[in-house]
Amino acid sequence: MLDEALVAQVLGAAQRGGADFAELFVEDRVNTALRLHQGELRDARDGNLFGAGVRLLYGTQVVYAYTNDVTATGLLELARQVAQARGDAGVTDAGGAGGLDFRRVDVTPMQVAREHPLHAAKARKLALMRRAHAAAAGVGAVRTVDVTYLDMVQRVLIANSEGLWAEDERLSTRIACTAIAQEGTDRATGSSNPGAGRGLEFFEERPPEEIGAEAARIANAMLGAAYAPAGKYPVVIGNAFGGVIFHEACGHILETTAVEKNASVFAGKIGQRIAHDCVTAVDDGTIPGAWGALGVDDEGMVPQRTTLIERGVLKSYMVDRVGHLKTGEARTGSGRRASYRYAPASRMRSTFIDAGDRTPEELIRGVQHGIYARTMGGGSVTPGTGDYNFAVNEAYMIRGGEVAEPLRGAALVGNGAQDLMNIVGVAGDLHLGQGMCGSVSGSLPTDVGQPHILISEITVGGRA
Amino acid sequence: MTRLKRDPAAQLSLEGAQTFLLGLARARGLELEVFAQREQNTSVSALKGEVTQFQLSTQQGVALRVLRGGAWGESFTENLSEAALERALDRASENAELTVPESGAALVNWPPAPALDLSGEGLSGVTVAQKVAAALELDRVAAGADPRVISVPYGGYSDSVRDWQVANTGGLERSAQALSAITEVYPLLSESGQSKMDGDWQFTREFTQLDPTRTALVAVERAAALLGARPAPSGAFPVWISGRAMAELLGLFAPMFSGRMLEEGKSPLAGRVGEVIAAPGVTIVDDATLETGLLARPFDAEGCPSAPLTLVEGGLLQAVMHNQGTAARAGVDSTGHAKRYGLGGPVGVGHSNLFLRPHAPGGAAPPAAFSGIQLLGVSGGHAGANAVTGDFSLEASGFLVQDGERQHALDVFTVAGNFLDLLWDVRWVGADLHWTSLGTGAPDVLVGALSIAGQ
């Protein structure tokens, strides 16, 4: 993307104020967004995000600056500003960097396409969307259908004053369908939105018809459903996007971004039991074609498969460069940022509770009076306290070990440190679901995942 | 005379990019709207008396909309080379060809916009050292305000100067600037094994009006009040909704008032303009001309001039928000609510400074002997609130109140209901307006019943 001599010059100029470390991140990203409403293409948008950021570290202090002007003049001006910023912010040391002899990181892109989104015509993308629409429109009481198609190709260059040079291409495609069912004044919504770090061939494996049909199924199932009850219940949580519970309840507070600020209840607990022994949890950046996969992280490190919790015992945090400097834990290739507009931070990639040895049916049979949360929406957490919430979009009562009447969605809330101990059963049907995770370094594609799990007790935010 | 050949990869200025695009569109006989934006930001975070992160940025780009055969096509680019701009125009034009025509879609040369002062004295006289001092003060005051503060993990100072322009091939050309300076802080307190975090923030258009000490003290006071929490009961209770929580709810359900959501059958208010939808004390206003409001702007994303709009007056739904296209299809004038969700987002319909009007000073006194739940804040709204149905089920923080006396804070619990039912059930409206960082505001309100789930 840029020549080595210019990059070396920029890093040298940036370090002139005495920084211990300088890093340049350059990004050129193109994306397409299409929206069908009632089968008609209403929005069509292409975009090009283009910019560069320079990060300096003085000890653990971070100075970051970015610009859209990715020319030699623009980058050298950026370097001058970022070097001066520290002077304005505090002490300026003497010194600087000499020439750099870059070592290229051997990157195997984890997101590759057989049918590359940049080379596919919009008509092809539209045809896929129409198939999803057709599978949802008019099914049962469905009255309104929206289908969105998104693709993204991001090329990045990461170079630093240690001589690292890494380039990666990330790409993704996604189709989201939302169906609204209506009878009289009663309305219910259903949605399905799978994506992958792959090209359009992904929709051979996940045919658009399945996406449309799933959205329509949920909307119809929830129409006329009663509200969930309010209070504490045993809950069986469905697989795939059900993993949002681990993501919110536990994932965020295992990022060093929270741990290093003493804003995590799991700070200092490596080696200790923090979950029931049926829980093993992993954060993996190396699953080829996954939504959260990376050839290199945004600090230029080849990611790992990181076991976070093994049989209930905390094994590792997710660690970026600054997290390593502050906590002493080894880096895990978890430094991520939404774009050049953010300094990297430790973030999740594909995070899941690993498969256990029960079956979903066994878990449900074990509940006399409780809730089956079959499909989930998003959630959030307050890192300092571990209080979290996530939304259930499709739920059912469990009575006498059997799935009974449908219930409208409700929030489930709890506290991460306590509730990990309450995950008492884990089935074997592990799947991943795709989400966008918003945190300190912006909104990023991450997978959540799990098999069906049983929580002995959790607060269900239904109606009294 | 030598004609200089321009480098197609050289970056143009923002103004240059706009001129280049409009010229190119005119030469090709295309109808084009260009939205151009430049933003400069500084942010500083501090922890334990030291600056942990210092960030500087300049960001600019252009968003294009081409109108062709009555259909819109969109694109945006941050690469301002002639080659990239031409590519962006090609893409927008191709997209317009693919999308369906929307009746009434037009490029308009709107009447003049009101003059608003959104920049105050500016930031040029403010040194980096002053900004750093504000971040350090937030951290220092919050850390020292209470022995139970164990960390001040989130917060800091940030400012932004945003310049934007809207122009179209119909002759419209207008520009604006807005400045914001913000301090925010979220201290973490711990006592008897219980950890609680809450915060406060301040937004201003004048750096000198920032008061980091006060913001830090309020934040610590709020978080401290949450300590000693006990499990919440489950059931239906009268709820005293704080202005902050009410403003958060209003923000979550603002799409109900969008002309776009109405025409697409995604709002429960469709076909109800002119009906009573709320209790008599409920008046909801959107006012982009409120200079002290976070989302103030002289004109909207299409260049349409801003004016205050009363959506609900004394419970009666009077109007909804429109952009040019949704207004044309609804047979009304644009209300100036075209909104871009970021440079790369679509042009939709969205609120500016949207608020529930407080009771006039000297109005009805708050009920003295309230018993129920005092709702302090809600979270998880991006997933737990459904603007299509009005239903919500959200994580909440708050207190148990008995006969007007606060008993104790509550462990994490949920509050659930339906926003339109809630508006019907408003029994009392307070006098002080609280604003959220989403640009929505509300006073305290009292409602008859909402569902609470705790133990």
JSON list of N, CA, C and O in Angstrom, two decimals, chain B residues 61-78:
[
{"chain": "B", "resi": 61, "resn": "GLY", "atom": "N", "xyz": [-14.45, 13.68, 4.38]},
{"chain": "B", "resi": 61, "resn": "GLY", "atom": "CA", "xyz": [-14.94, 12.82, 3.32]},
{"chain": "B", "resi": 61, "resn": "GLY", "atom": "C", "xyz": [-16.16, 13.45, 2.67]},
{"chain": "B", "resi": 61, "resn": "GLY", "atom": "O", "xyz": [-16.69, 14.47, 3.12]},
{"chain": "B", "resi": 62, "resn": "VAL", "atom": "N", "xyz": [-16.58, 12.84, 1.59]},
{"chain": "B", "resi": 62, "resn": "VAL", "atom": "CA", "xyz": [-17.78, 13.32, 0.90]},
{"chain": "B", "resi": 62, "resn": "VAL", "atom": "C", "xyz": [-18.75, 12.18, 0.69]},
{"chain": "B", "resi": 62, "resn": "VAL", "atom": "O", "xyz": [-18.36, 11.04, 0.45]},
{"chain": "B", "resi": 63, "resn": "ALA", "atom": "N", "xyz": [-20.04, 12.48, 0.84]},
{"chain": "B", "resi": 63, "resn": "ALA", "atom": "CA", "xyz": [-21.10, 11.51, 0.57]},
{"chain": "B", "resi": 63, "resn": "ALA", "atom": "C", "xyz": [-21.91, 12.05, -0.59]},
{"chain": "B", "resi": 63, "resn": "ALA", "atom": "O", "xyz": [-22.23, 13.24, -0.65]},
{"chain": "B", "resi": 64, "resn": "LEU", "atom": "N", "xyz": [-22.24, 11.17, -1.52]},
{"chain": "B", "resi": 64, "resn": "LEU", "atom": "CA", "xyz": [-22.91, 11.58, -2.75]},
{"chain": "B", "resi": 64, "resn": "LEU", "atom": "C", "xyz": [-24.28, 10.92, -2.85]},
{"chain": "B", "resi": 64, "resn": "LEU", "atom": "O", "xyz": [-24.44, 9.76, -2.46]},
{"chain": "B", "resi": 65, "resn": "ARG", "atom": "N", "xyz": [-25.23, 11.68, -3.40]},
{"chain": "B", "resi": 65, "resn": "ARG", "atom": "CA", "xyz": [-26.52, 11.07, -3.77]},
{"chain": "B", "resi": 65, "resn": "ARG", "atom": "C", "xyz": [-26.85, 11.52, -5.19]},
{"chain": "B", "resi": 65, "resn": "ARG", "atom": "O", "xyz": [-26.92, 12.72, -5.47]},
{"chain": "B", "resi": 66, "resn": "VAL", "atom": "N", "xyz": [-27.05, 10.56, -6.03]},
{"chain": "B", "resi": 66, "resn": "VAL", "atom": "CA", "xyz": [-27.43, 10.86, -7.42]},
{"chain": "B", "resi": 66, "resn": "VAL", "atom": "C", "xyz": [-28.91, 10.53, -7.57]},
{"chain": "B", "resi": 66, "resn": "VAL", "atom": "O", "xyz": [-29.37, 9.49, -7.10]},
{"chain": "B", "resi": 67, "resn": "LEU", "atom": "N", "xyz": [-29.64, 11.45, -8.19]},
{"chain": "B", "resi": 67, "resn": "LEU", "atom": "CA", "xyz": [-31.06, 11.22, -8.45]},
{"chain": "B", "resi": 67, "resn": "LEU", "atom": "C", "xyz": [-31.22, 10.98, -9.95]},
{"chain": "B", "resi": 67, "resn": "LEU", "atom": "O", "xyz": [-30.87, 11.83, -10.77]},
{"chain": "B", "resi": 68, "resn": "ARG", "atom": "N", "xyz": [-31.72, 9.81, -10.28]},
{"chain": "B", "resi": 68, "resn": "ARG", "atom": "CA", "xyz": [-31.79, 9.44, -11.69]},
{"chain": "B", "resi": 68, "resn": "ARG", "atom": "C", "xyz": [-33.10, 8.71, -11.92]},
{"chain": "B", "resi": 68, "resn": "ARG", "atom": "O", "xyz": [-33.37, 7.69, -11.28]},
{"chain": "B", "resi": 69, "resn": "GLY", "atom": "N", "xyz": [-33.93, 9.24, -12.79]},
{"chain": "B", "resi": 69, "resn": "GLY", "atom": "CA", "xyz": [-35.22, 8.61, -13.06]},
{"chain": "B", "resi": 69, "resn": "GLY", "atom": "C", "xyz": [-36.07, 8.48, -11.80]},
{"chain": "B", "resi": 69, "resn": "GLY", "atom": "O", "xyz": [-36.81, 7.51, -11.64]},
{"chain": "B", "resi": 70, "resn": "GLY", "atom": "N", "xyz": [-35.93, 9.44, -10.88]},
{"chain": "B", "resi": 70, "resn": "GLY", "atom": "CA", "xyz": [-36.73, 9.42, -9.66]},
{"chain": "B", "resi": 70, "resn": "GLY", "atom": "C", "xyz": [-36.20, 8.48, -8.59]},
{"chain": "B", "resi": 70, "resn": "GLY", "atom": "O", "xyz": [-36.83, 8.29, -7.56]},
{"chain": "B", "resi": 71, "resn": "ALA", "atom": "N", "xyz": [-35.02, 7.91, -8.81]},
{"chain": "B", "resi": 71, "resn": "ALA", "atom": "CA", "xyz": [-34.45, 6.98, -7.82]},
{"chain": "B", "resi": 71, "resn": "ALA", "atom": "C", "xyz": [-33.12, 7.51, -7.31]},
{"chain": "B", "resi": 71, "resn": "ALA", "atom": "O", "xyz": [-32.34, 8.11, -8.06]},
{"chain": "B", "resi": 72, "resn": "TRP", "atom": "N", "xyz": [-32.86, 7.27, -6.03]},
{"chain": "B", "resi": 72, "resn": "TRP", "atom": "CA", "xyz": [-31.61, 7.70, -5.42]},
{"chain": "B", "resi": 72, "resn": "TRP", "atom": "C", "xyz": [-30.56, 6.59, -5.47]},
{"chain": "B", "resi": 72, "resn": "TRP", "atom": "O", "xyz": [-30.88, 5.42, -5.28]},
{"chain": "B", "resi": 73, "resn": "GLY", "atom": "N", "xyz": [-29.31, 6.99, -5.67]},
{"chain": "B", "resi": 73, "resn": "GLY", "atom": "CA", "xyz": [-28.19, 6.08, -5.51]},
{"chain": "B", "resi": 73, "resn": "GLY", "atom": "C", "xyz": [-27.14, 6.78, -4.67]},
{"chain": "B", "resi": 73, "resn": "GLY", "atom": "O", "xyz": [-26.93, 7.99, -4.82]},
{"chain": "B", "resi": 74, "resn": "GLU", "atom": "N", "xyz": [-26.48, 6.04, -3.76]},
{"chain": "B", "resi": 74, "resn": "GLU", "atom": "CA", "xyz": [-25.57, 6.69, -2.81]},
{"chain": "B", "resi": 74, "resn": "GLU", "atom": "C", "xyz": [-24.17, 6.09, -2.84]},
{"chain": "B", "resi": 74, "resn": "GLU", "atom": "O", "xyz": [-23.98, 4.93, -3.17]},
{"chain": "B", "resi": 75, "resn": "SER", "atom": "N", "xyz": [-23.21, 6.91, -2.44]},
{"chain": "B", "resi": 75, "resn": "SER", "atom": "CA", "xyz": [-21.84, 6.44, -2.24]},
{"chain": "B", "resi": 75, "resn": "SER", "atom": "C", "xyz": [-21.13, 7.42, -1.33]},
{"chain": "B", "resi": 75, "resn": "SER", "atom": "O", "xyz": [-21.62, 8.54, -1.12]},
{"chain": "B", "resi": 76, "resn": "PHE", "atom": "N", "xyz": [-19.99, 7.00, -0.78]},
{"chain": "B", "resi": 76, "resn": "PHE", "atom": "CA", "xyz": [-19.16, 7.96, -0.05]},
{"chain": "B", "resi": 76, "resn": "PHE", "atom": "C", "xyz": [-17.70, 7.58, -0.22]},
{"chain": "B", "resi": 76, "resn": "PHE", "atom": "O", "xyz": [-17.38, 6.43, -0.52]},
{"chain": "B", "resi": 77, "resn": "THR", "atom": "N", "xyz": [-16.85, 8.58, -0.05]},
{"chain": "B", "resi": 77, "resn": "THR", "atom": "CA", "xyz": [-15.42, 8.27, -0.09]},
{"chain": "B", "resi": 77, "resn": "THR", "atom": "C", "xyz": [-14.64, 9.22, 0.80]},
{"chain": "B", "resi": 77, "resn": "THR", "atom": "O", "xyz": [-14.99, 10.39, 0.94]},
{"chain": "B", "resi": 78, "resn": "GLU", "atom": "N", "xyz": [-13.60, 8.67, 1.42]},
{"chain": "B", "resi": 78, "resn": "GLU", "atom": "CA", "xyz": [-12.65, 9.49, 2.17]},
{"chain": "B", "resi": 78, "resn": "GLU", "atom": "C", "xyz": [-11.39, 9.71, 1.37]},
{"chain": "B", "resi": 78, "resn": "GLU", "atom": "O", "xyz": [-10.50, 10.44, 1.79]}
]
